[in-house]
Coordinates of N, CA and C in Angstrom, one line a residue:
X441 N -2.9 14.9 27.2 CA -2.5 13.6 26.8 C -1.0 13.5 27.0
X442 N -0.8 12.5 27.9 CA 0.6 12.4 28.0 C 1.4 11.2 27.0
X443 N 2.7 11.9 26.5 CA 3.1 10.5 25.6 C 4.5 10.3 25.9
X444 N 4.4 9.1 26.5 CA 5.1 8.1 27.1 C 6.1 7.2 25.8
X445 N 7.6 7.3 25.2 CA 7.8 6.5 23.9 C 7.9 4.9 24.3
X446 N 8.0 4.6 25.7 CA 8.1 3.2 25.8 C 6.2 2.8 25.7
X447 N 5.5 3.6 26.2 CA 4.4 2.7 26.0 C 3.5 2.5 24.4
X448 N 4.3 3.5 23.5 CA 3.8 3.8 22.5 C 4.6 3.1 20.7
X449 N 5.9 2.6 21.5 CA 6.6 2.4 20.7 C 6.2 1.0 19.9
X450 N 5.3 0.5 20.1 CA 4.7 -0.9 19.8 C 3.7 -0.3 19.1
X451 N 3.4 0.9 18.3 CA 2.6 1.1 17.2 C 3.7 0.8 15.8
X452 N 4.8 1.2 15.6 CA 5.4 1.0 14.2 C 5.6 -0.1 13.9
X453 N 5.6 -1.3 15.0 CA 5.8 -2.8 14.8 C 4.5 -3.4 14.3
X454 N 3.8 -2.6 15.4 CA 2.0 -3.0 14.9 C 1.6 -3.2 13.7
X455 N 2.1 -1.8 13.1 CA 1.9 -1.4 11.6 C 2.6 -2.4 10.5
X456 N 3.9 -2.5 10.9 CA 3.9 -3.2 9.8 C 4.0 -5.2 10.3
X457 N 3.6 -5.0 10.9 CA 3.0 -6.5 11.7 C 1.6 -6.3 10.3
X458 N 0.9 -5.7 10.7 CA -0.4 -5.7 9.4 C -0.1 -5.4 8.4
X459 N 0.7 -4.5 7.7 CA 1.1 -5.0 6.9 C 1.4 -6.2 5.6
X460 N 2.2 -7.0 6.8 CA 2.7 -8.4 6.3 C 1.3 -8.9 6.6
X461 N 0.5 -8.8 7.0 CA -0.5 -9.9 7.3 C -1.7 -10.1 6.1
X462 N -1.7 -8.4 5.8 CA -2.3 -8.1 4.5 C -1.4 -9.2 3.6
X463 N -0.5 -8.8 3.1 CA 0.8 -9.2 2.2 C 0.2 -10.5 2.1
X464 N 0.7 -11.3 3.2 CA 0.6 -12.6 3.4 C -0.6 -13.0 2.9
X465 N -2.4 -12.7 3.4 CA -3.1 -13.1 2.7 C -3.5 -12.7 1.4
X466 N -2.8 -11.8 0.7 CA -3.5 -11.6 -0.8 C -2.3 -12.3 -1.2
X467 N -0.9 -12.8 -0.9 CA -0.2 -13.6 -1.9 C -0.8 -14.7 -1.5
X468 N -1.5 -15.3 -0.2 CA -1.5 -16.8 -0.4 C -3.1 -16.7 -0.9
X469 N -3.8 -16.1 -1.2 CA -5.0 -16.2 -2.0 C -6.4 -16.1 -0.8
X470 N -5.6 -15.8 0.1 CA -7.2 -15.9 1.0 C -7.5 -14.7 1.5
X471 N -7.4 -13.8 0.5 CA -8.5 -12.8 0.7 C -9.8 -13.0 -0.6
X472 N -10.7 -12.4 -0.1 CA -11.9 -12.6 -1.2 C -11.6 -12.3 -2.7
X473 N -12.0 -12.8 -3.3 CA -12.1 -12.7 -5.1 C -10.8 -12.4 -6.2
X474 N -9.6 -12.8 -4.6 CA -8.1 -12.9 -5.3 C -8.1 -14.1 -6.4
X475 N -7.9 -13.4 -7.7 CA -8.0 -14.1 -8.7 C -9.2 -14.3 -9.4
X476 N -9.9 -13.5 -8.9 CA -11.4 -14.0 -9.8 C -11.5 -12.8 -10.6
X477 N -12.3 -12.8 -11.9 CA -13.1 -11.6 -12.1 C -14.2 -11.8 -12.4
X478 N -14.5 -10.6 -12.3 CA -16.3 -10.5 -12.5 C -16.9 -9.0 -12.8
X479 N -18.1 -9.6 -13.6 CA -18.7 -8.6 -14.5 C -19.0 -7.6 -13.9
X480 N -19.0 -6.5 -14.6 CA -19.4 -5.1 -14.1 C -18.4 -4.5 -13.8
X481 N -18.3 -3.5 -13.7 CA -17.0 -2.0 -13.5 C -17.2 -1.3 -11.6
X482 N -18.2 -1.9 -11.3 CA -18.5 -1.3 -10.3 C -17.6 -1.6 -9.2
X483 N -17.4 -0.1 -8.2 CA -16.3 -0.6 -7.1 C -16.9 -1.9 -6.3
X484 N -18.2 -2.3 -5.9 CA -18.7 -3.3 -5.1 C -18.8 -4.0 -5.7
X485 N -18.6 -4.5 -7.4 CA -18.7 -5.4 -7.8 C -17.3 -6.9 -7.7
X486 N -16.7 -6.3 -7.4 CA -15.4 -7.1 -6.9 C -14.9 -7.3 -5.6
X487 N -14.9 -8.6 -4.9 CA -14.6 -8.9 -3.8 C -13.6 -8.4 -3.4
X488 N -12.3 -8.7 -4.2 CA -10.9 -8.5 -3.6 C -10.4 -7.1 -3.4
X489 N -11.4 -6.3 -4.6 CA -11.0 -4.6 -4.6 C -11.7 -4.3 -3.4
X490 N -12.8 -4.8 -2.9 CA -13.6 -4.3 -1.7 C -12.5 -5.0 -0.6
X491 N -11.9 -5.9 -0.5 CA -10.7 -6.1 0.8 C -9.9 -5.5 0.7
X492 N -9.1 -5.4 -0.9 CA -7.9 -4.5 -0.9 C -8.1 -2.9 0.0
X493 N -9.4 -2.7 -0.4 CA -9.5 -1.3 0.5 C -10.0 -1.4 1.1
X494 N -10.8 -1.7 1.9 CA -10.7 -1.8 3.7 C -9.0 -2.0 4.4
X495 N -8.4 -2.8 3.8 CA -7.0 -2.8 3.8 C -6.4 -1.6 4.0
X496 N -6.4 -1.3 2.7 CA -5.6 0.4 2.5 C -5.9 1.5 3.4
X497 N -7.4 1.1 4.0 CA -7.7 2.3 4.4 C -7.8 2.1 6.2
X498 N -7.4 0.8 6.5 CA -7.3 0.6 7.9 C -5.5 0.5 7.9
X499 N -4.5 0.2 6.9 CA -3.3 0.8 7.1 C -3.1 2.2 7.0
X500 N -3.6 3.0 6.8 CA -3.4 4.4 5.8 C -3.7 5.1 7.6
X501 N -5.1 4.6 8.3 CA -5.2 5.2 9.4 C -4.4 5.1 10.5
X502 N -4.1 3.6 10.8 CA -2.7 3.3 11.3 C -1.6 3.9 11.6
X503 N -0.8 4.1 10.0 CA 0.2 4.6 9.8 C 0.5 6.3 10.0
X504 N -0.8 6.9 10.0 CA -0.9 8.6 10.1 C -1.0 8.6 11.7
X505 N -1.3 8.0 12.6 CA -1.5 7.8 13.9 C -0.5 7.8 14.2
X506 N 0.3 6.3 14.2 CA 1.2 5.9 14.5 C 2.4 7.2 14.0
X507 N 2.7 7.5 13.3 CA 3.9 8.2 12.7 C 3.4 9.5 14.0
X508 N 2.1 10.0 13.5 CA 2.4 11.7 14.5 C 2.5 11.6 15.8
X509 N 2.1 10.0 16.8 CA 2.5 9.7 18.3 C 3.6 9.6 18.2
X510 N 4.4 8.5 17.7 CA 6.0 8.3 17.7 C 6.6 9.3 17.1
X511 N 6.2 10.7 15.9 CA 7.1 11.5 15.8 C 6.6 12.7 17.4
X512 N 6.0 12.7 18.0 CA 5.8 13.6 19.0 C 6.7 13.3 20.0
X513 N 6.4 11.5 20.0 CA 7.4 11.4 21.3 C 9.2 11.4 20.8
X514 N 9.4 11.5 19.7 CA 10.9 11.6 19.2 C 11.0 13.4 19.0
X515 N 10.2 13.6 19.3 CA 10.5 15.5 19.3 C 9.8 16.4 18.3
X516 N 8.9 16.0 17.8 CA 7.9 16.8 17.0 C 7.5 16.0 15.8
X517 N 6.8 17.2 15.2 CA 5.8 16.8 13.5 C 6.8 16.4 12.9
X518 N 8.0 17.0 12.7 CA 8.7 16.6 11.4 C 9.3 15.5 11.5
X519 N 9.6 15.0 12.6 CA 10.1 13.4 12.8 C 9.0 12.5 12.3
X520 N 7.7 13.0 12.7 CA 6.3 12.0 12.6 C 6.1 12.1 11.0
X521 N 6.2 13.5 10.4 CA 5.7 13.6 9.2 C 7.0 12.8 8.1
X522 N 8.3 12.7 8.6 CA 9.3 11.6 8.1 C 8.9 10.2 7.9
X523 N 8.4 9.9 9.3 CA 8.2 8.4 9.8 C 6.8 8.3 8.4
X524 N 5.8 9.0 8.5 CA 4.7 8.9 7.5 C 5.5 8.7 6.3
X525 N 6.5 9.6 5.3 CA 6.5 9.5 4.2 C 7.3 8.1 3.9
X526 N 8.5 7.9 4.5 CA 8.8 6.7 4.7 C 8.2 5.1 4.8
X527 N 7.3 5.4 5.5 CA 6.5 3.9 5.8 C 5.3 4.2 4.6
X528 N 4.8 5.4 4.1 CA 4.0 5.3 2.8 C 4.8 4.4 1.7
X529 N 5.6 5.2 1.6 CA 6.5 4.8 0.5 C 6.8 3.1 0.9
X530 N 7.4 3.0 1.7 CA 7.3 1.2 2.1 C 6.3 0.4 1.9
X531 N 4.8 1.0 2.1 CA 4.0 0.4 1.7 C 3.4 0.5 0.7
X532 N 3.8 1.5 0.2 CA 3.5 1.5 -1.4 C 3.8 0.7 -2.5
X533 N 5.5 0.2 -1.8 CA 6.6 -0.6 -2.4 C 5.4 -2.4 -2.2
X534 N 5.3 -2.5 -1.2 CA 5.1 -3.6 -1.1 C 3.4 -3.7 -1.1
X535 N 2.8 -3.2 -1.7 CA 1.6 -3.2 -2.0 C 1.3 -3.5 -3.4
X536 N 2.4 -3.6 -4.2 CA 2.8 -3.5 -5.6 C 3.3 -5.1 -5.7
X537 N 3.5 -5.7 -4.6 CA 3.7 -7.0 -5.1 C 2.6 -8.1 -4.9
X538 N 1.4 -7.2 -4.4 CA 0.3 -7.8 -4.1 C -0.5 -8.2 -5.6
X539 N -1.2 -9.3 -5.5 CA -2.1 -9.5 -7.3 C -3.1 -8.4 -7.4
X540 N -3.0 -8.2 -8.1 CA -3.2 -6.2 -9.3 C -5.1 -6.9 -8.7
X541 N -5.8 -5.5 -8.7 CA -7.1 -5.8 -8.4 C -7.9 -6.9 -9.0
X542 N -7.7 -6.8 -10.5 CA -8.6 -7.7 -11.2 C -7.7 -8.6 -12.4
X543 N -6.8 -8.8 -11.1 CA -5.2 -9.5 -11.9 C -5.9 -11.0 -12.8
X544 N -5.5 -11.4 -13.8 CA -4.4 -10.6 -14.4 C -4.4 -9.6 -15.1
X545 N -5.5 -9.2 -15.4 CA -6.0 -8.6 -16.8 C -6.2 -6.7 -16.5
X546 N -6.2 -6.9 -14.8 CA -6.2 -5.4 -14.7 C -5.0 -4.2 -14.8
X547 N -5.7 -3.1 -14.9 CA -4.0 -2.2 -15.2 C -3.6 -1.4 -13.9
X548 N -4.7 -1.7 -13.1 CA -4.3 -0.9 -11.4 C -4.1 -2.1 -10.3
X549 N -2.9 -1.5 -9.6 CA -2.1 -2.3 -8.9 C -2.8 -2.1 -7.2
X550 N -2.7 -3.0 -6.5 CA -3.0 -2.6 -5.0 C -2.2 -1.1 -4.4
X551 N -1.3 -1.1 -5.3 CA -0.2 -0.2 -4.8 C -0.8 1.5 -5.5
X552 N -1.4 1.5 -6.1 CA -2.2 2.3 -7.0 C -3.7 2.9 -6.3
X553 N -4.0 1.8 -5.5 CA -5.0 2.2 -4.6 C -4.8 3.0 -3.5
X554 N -3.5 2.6 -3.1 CA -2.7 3.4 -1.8 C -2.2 4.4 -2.2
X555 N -2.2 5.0 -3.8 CA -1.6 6.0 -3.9 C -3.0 7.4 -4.1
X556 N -4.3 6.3 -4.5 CA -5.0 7.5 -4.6 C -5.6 7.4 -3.3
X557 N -5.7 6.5 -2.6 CA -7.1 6.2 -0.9 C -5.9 6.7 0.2
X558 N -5.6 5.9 0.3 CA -4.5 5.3 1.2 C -3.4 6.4 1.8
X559 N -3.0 7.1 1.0 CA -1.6 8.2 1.3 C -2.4 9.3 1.7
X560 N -3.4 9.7 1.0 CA -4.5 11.2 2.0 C -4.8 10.7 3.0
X561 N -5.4 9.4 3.0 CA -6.5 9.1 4.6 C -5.0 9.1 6.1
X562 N -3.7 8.4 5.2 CA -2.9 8.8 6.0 C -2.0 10.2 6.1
X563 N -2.5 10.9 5.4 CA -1.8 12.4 5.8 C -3.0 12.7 6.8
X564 N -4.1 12.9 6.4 CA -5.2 13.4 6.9 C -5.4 12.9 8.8
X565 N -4.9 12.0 9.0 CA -5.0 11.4 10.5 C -4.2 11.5 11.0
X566 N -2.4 11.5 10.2 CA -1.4 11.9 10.8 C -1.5 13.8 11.2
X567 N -2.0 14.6 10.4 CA -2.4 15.8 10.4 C -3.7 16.0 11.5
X568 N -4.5 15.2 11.6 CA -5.6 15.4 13.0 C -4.7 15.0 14.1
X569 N -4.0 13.7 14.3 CA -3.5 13.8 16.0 C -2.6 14.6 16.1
X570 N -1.7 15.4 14.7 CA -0.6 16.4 14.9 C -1.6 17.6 16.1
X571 N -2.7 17.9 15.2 CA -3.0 18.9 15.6 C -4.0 18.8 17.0
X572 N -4.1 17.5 17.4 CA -5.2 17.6 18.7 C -4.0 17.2 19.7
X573 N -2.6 17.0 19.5 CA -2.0 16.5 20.8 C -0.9 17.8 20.7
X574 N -1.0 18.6 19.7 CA 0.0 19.8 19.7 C -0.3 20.5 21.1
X575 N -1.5 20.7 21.6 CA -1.4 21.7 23.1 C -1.3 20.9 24.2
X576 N -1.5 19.5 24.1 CA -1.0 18.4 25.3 C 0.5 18.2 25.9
X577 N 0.3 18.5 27.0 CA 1.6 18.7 27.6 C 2.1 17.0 27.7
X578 N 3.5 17.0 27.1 CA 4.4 16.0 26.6 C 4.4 15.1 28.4

């Protein structure tokens, strides 16, 4: 696998291009069951917790991708495993200003989901392409 940083460098924009797009639709209300609640405790029983993570966990894959290509092509894991904790943490930040799952009344934050779904599924992908592009010549 060859890695090329001009052809690759349009993943960190990507990322937080989605980001904001998440952002954007749970503040302006059009994602599913933003603002509603409903009965039952169950994880499927709530629309907006079932978008919030599809969310979390299609940024989480993203951003573990994206960080170990761009930290390979900036000169190794530790640049990529930087670029990861950094943009976690950014999204962590701004996942927190999203409406709480079963806002108002709930006590877990979107930002809360990313800290238990979201930050493994992104170590965990950032740690798989570390290790499948580590014997590919640069």
């Amino acid at each position: 696998m060859q890695v090329h940083h001009r052809s690759i460098s349009h993943l960190v924009p990507a990322y937080f291009g989605l980001l904001v797009v998440v952002l954007a639709l749970a503040h302006g209300g059009m994602m599913p069951g933003v603002g509603g609640t409903y009965p039952g405790t169950s994880f499927f029983a709530h629309p907006y917790r079932i978008s919030m993570a599809t969310a979390v966990v299609a940024l989480a894959a993203l951003l573990g991708a994206a960080a170990a290509i761009e930290g390979r092509a900036r000169g190794g894991w530790q640049a990529g495993l930087a670029m990861l904790l950094a943009g976690g943490l950014l999204t962590g930040l701004a996942l927190e200003t999203t409406p709480w799952i079963l806002y108002p009344g709930d006590r877990y934050s979107a930002a809360f989901m990313w800290l238990l779904a979201g930050a493994p599924i992104g170590f965990v992908t950032w740690l798989a392409v570390v290790i499948t592009t580590q014997r590919a010549p640069r």
